[in-house]
């Protein structure tokens, strides 16, 4: 378990103790290859951290799937549109392999963001980084 927390903390410049606290407050879920967190046109407001596996964000254009990004162990995963705007997703988020995620509902994560400077900075970093993807689709 520690390796993906270390990767998450290194990627987002987040203190390890707070990273462990975050994970301890999240629900562990497993997925099969081909499972989707959200499909294009659906809504999902939860926040995820990848414990294992590879995920892909893609959308349909003229009947063809267009990949936007791939994510793996230790990376954050969420529908920017759903989380920020409570809007439907413009992409499908799909497991490319057997996978496991830690999940937290938006309301619970928002309370953590308000609880400390470290968590507030994590929120800022996540949305600065992930928000740029939103405007390419």
mmCIF file of C-alpha atoms in Angstrom:
data_model
loop_
_atom_site.group_PDB
_atom_site.id
_atom_site.type_symbol
_atom_site.label_atom_id
_atom_site.label_comp_id
_atom_site.label_asym_id
_atom_site.label_seq_id
_atom_site.Cartn_x
_atom_site.Cartn_y
_atom_site.Cartn_z
ATOM 1 C CA UNK A 1 0.000 0.000 0.000
ATOM 2 C CA UNK A 2 2.794 2.443 0.774
ATOM 3 C CA UNK A 3 4.234 2.595 -2.748
ATOM 4 C CA UNK A 4 1.171 4.163 -4.366
ATOM 5 C CA UNK A 5 0.828 6.649 -1.478
ATOM 6 C CA UNK A 6 4.475 7.611 -1.960
ATOM 7 C CA UNK A 7 3.884 8.068 -5.704
ATOM 8 C CA UNK A 8 0.764 10.140 -5.069
ATOM 9 C CA UNK A 9 2.544 12.358 -2.543
ATOM 10 C CA UNK A 10 5.575 12.834 -4.806
ATOM 11 C CA UNK A 11 3.455 13.660 -7.859
ATOM 12 C CA UNK A 12 1.324 16.245 -6.047
ATOM 13 C CA UNK A 13 4.021 17.489 -3.605
ATOM 14 C CA UNK A 14 1.886 16.400 -0.667
ATOM 15 C CA UNK A 15 3.195 15.394 2.793
ATOM 16 C CA UNK A 16 3.212 11.628 3.325
ATOM 17 C CA UNK A 17 1.402 11.755 6.701
ATOM 18 C CA UNK A 18 -1.497 13.664 5.127
ATOM 19 C CA UNK A 19 -1.458 11.285 2.152
ATOM 20 C CA UNK A 20 -1.884 8.356 4.498
ATOM 21 C CA UNK A 21 -4.666 10.238 6.328
ATOM 22 C CA UNK A 22 -6.419 10.833 3.012
ATOM 23 C CA UNK A 23 -6.241 7.152 2.009
ATOM 24 C CA UNK A 24 -7.452 5.993 5.421
ATOM 25 C CA UNK A 25 -10.622 8.049 4.900
ATOM 26 C CA UNK A 26 -11.326 6.573 1.471
ATOM 27 C CA UNK A 27 -13.210 3.462 0.352
ATOM 28 C CA UNK A 28 -11.265 0.721 -1.483
ATOM 29 C CA UNK A 29 -12.896 -0.608 -4.668
ATOM 30 C CA UNK A 30 -11.790 -3.106 -7.312
ATOM 31 C CA UNK A 31 -12.560 -3.058 -11.045
ATOM 32 C CA UNK A 32 -12.229 -5.413 -14.006
ATOM 33 C CA UNK A 33 -10.738 -4.497 -17.344
ATOM 34 C CA UNK A 34 -13.379 -2.551 -19.303
ATOM 35 C CA UNK A 35 -15.267 -1.257 -16.240
ATOM 36 C CA UNK A 36 -16.043 2.467 -16.373
ATOM 37 C CA UNK A 37 -16.146 5.015 -13.578
ATOM 38 C CA UNK A 38 -18.165 7.374 -15.718
ATOM 39 C CA UNK A 39 -19.248 7.327 -19.331
ATOM 40 C CA UNK A 40 -19.417 10.300 -21.647
ATOM 41 C CA UNK A 41 -22.761 11.982 -20.890
ATOM 42 C CA UNK A 42 -23.013 10.618 -17.307
ATOM 43 C CA UNK A 43 -22.195 12.387 -14.038
ATOM 44 C CA UNK A 44 -19.720 11.379 -11.299
ATOM 45 C CA UNK A 45 -18.624 13.793 -8.570
ATOM 46 C CA UNK A 46 -16.348 11.445 -6.597
ATOM 47 C CA UNK A 47 -12.567 11.633 -6.281
ATOM 48 C CA UNK A 48 -10.320 8.588 -6.781
ATOM 49 C CA UNK A 49 -6.683 7.614 -6.289
ATOM 50 C CA UNK A 50 -5.336 4.695 -8.303
ATOM 51 C CA UNK A 51 -3.938 1.950 -6.065
ATOM 52 C CA UNK A 52 -3.290 -0.439 -8.965
ATOM 53 C CA UNK A 53 -3.971 -0.649 -12.680
ATOM 54 C CA UNK A 54 -4.142 1.616 -15.715
ATOM 55 C CA UNK A 55 -7.038 3.921 -16.618
ATOM 56 C CA UNK A 56 -7.848 5.792 -19.797
ATOM 57 C CA UNK A 57 -9.914 8.896 -20.465
ATOM 58 C CA UNK A 58 -11.464 8.963 -23.937
ATOM 59 C CA UNK A 59 -14.369 10.375 -25.950
ATOM 60 C CA UNK A 60 -16.129 9.528 -29.179
ATOM 61 C CA UNK A 61 -15.565 11.654 -32.269
ATOM 62 C CA UNK A 62 -17.210 10.556 -35.523
ATOM 63 C CA UNK A 63 -17.662 7.049 -34.119
ATOM 64 C CA UNK A 64 -13.980 6.690 -33.170
ATOM 65 C CA UNK A 65 -12.566 6.627 -29.636
ATOM 66 C CA UNK A 66 -10.060 9.414 -29.023
ATOM 67 C CA UNK A 67 -7.781 8.938 -26.002
ATOM 68 C CA UNK A 68 -7.143 12.064 -23.928
ATOM 69 C CA UNK A 69 -4.952 10.630 -21.178
ATOM 70 C CA UNK A 70 -3.771 7.494 -19.382
ATOM 71 C CA UNK A 71 -3.273 7.269 -15.614
ATOM 72 C CA UNK A 72 -1.647 4.681 -13.357
ATOM 73 C CA UNK A 73 -0.722 3.875 -9.756
ATOM 74 C CA UNK A 74 -0.550 6.875 -7.446
ATOM 75 C CA UNK A 75 -2.421 9.282 -9.719
ATOM 76 C CA UNK A 76 -5.649 11.127 -8.977
ATOM 77 C CA UNK A 77 -8.662 10.288 -11.092
ATOM 78 C CA UNK A 78 -11.951 12.156 -11.416
ATOM 79 C CA UNK A 79 -14.367 13.688 -13.883
ATOM 80 C CA UNK A 80 -13.455 17.373 -13.879
ATOM 81 C CA UNK A 81 -16.879 18.358 -15.183
ATOM 82 C CA UNK A 82 -18.713 16.328 -12.558
ATOM 83 C CA UNK A 83 -16.535 17.357 -9.654
ATOM 84 C CA UNK A 84 -16.224 21.075 -10.415
ATOM 85 C CA UNK A 85 -19.462 21.884 -12.248
ATOM 86 C CA UNK A 86 -21.756 18.965 -11.292
ATOM 87 C CA UNK A 87 -22.126 18.567 -15.065
ATOM 88 C CA UNK A 88 -22.057 15.465 -17.239
ATOM 89 C CA UNK A 89 -18.661 14.171 -18.258
ATOM 90 C CA UNK A 90 -17.353 14.776 -21.743
ATOM 91 C CA UNK A 91 -15.155 11.699 -21.471
ATOM 92 C CA UNK A 92 -15.420 8.055 -20.484
ATOM 93 C CA UNK A 93 -13.020 6.892 -17.764
ATOM 94 C CA UNK A 94 -12.294 3.197 -18.345
ATOM 95 C CA UNK A 95 -10.118 0.551 -16.661
ATOM 96 C CA UNK A 96 -7.544 -0.795 -19.119
ATOM 97 C CA UNK A 97 -6.574 -3.633 -16.757
ATOM 98 C CA UNK A 98 -7.622 -5.203 -13.488
ATOM 99 C CA UNK A 99 -7.582 -2.214 -11.151
ATOM 100 C CA UNK A 100 -8.152 -0.922 -7.634
ATOM 101 C CA UNK A 101 -9.053 2.590 -6.559
ATOM 102 C CA UNK A 102 -9.577 4.474 -3.357
ATOM 103 C CA UNK A 103 -12.743 6.575 -3.572
ATOM 104 C CA UNK A 104 -14.031 9.586 -1.643
ATOM 105 C CA UNK A 105 -17.263 11.509 -2.211
ATOM 106 C CA UNK A 106 -16.902 15.181 -3.123
ATOM 107 C CA UNK A 107 -18.511 16.449 0.099
ATOM 108 C CA UNK A 108 -16.052 14.552 2.293
ATOM 109 C CA UNK A 109 -13.042 15.695 0.236
ATOM 110 C CA UNK A 110 -14.222 19.321 0.372
ATOM 111 C CA UNK A 111 -14.198 19.103 4.194
ATOM 112 C CA UNK A 112 -10.600 17.861 4.078
ATOM 113 C CA UNK A 113 -9.630 20.726 1.734
ATOM 114 C CA UNK A 114 -11.030 23.131 4.337
ATOM 115 C CA UNK A 115 -9.252 21.418 7.259
ATOM 116 C CA UNK A 116 -5.635 22.443 6.615
ATOM 117 C CA UNK A 117 -3.313 24.397 4.373
ATOM 118 C CA UNK A 118 -1.735 21.156 3.091
ATOM 119 C CA UNK A 119 -5.116 19.780 1.995
ATOM 120 C CA UNK A 120 -6.164 23.135 0.508
ATOM 121 C CA UNK A 121 -2.942 23.219 -1.519
ATOM 122 C CA UNK A 122 -3.564 19.655 -2.692
ATOM 123 C CA UNK A 123 -6.972 20.727 -4.002
ATOM 124 C CA UNK A 124 -5.439 23.683 -5.816
ATOM 125 C CA UNK A 125 -2.729 21.516 -7.394
ATOM 126 C CA UNK A 126 -5.206 18.850 -8.492
ATOM 127 C CA UNK A 127 -7.522 21.279 -10.198
ATOM 128 C CA UNK A 128 -4.797 23.376 -11.768
ATOM 129 C CA UNK A 129 -3.296 20.225 -13.313
ATOM 130 C CA UNK A 130 -6.486 18.361 -14.222
ATOM 131 C CA UNK A 131 -8.441 21.441 -15.205
ATOM 132 C CA UNK A 132 -6.208 22.027 -18.203
ATOM 133 C CA UNK A 133 -7.346 18.712 -19.707
ATOM 134 C CA UNK A 134 -10.970 19.861 -19.573
ATOM 135 C CA UNK A 135 -10.459 22.525 -22.186
ATOM 136 C CA UNK A 136 -8.874 20.230 -24.780
ATOM 137 C CA UNK A 137 -11.995 18.101 -25.165
#
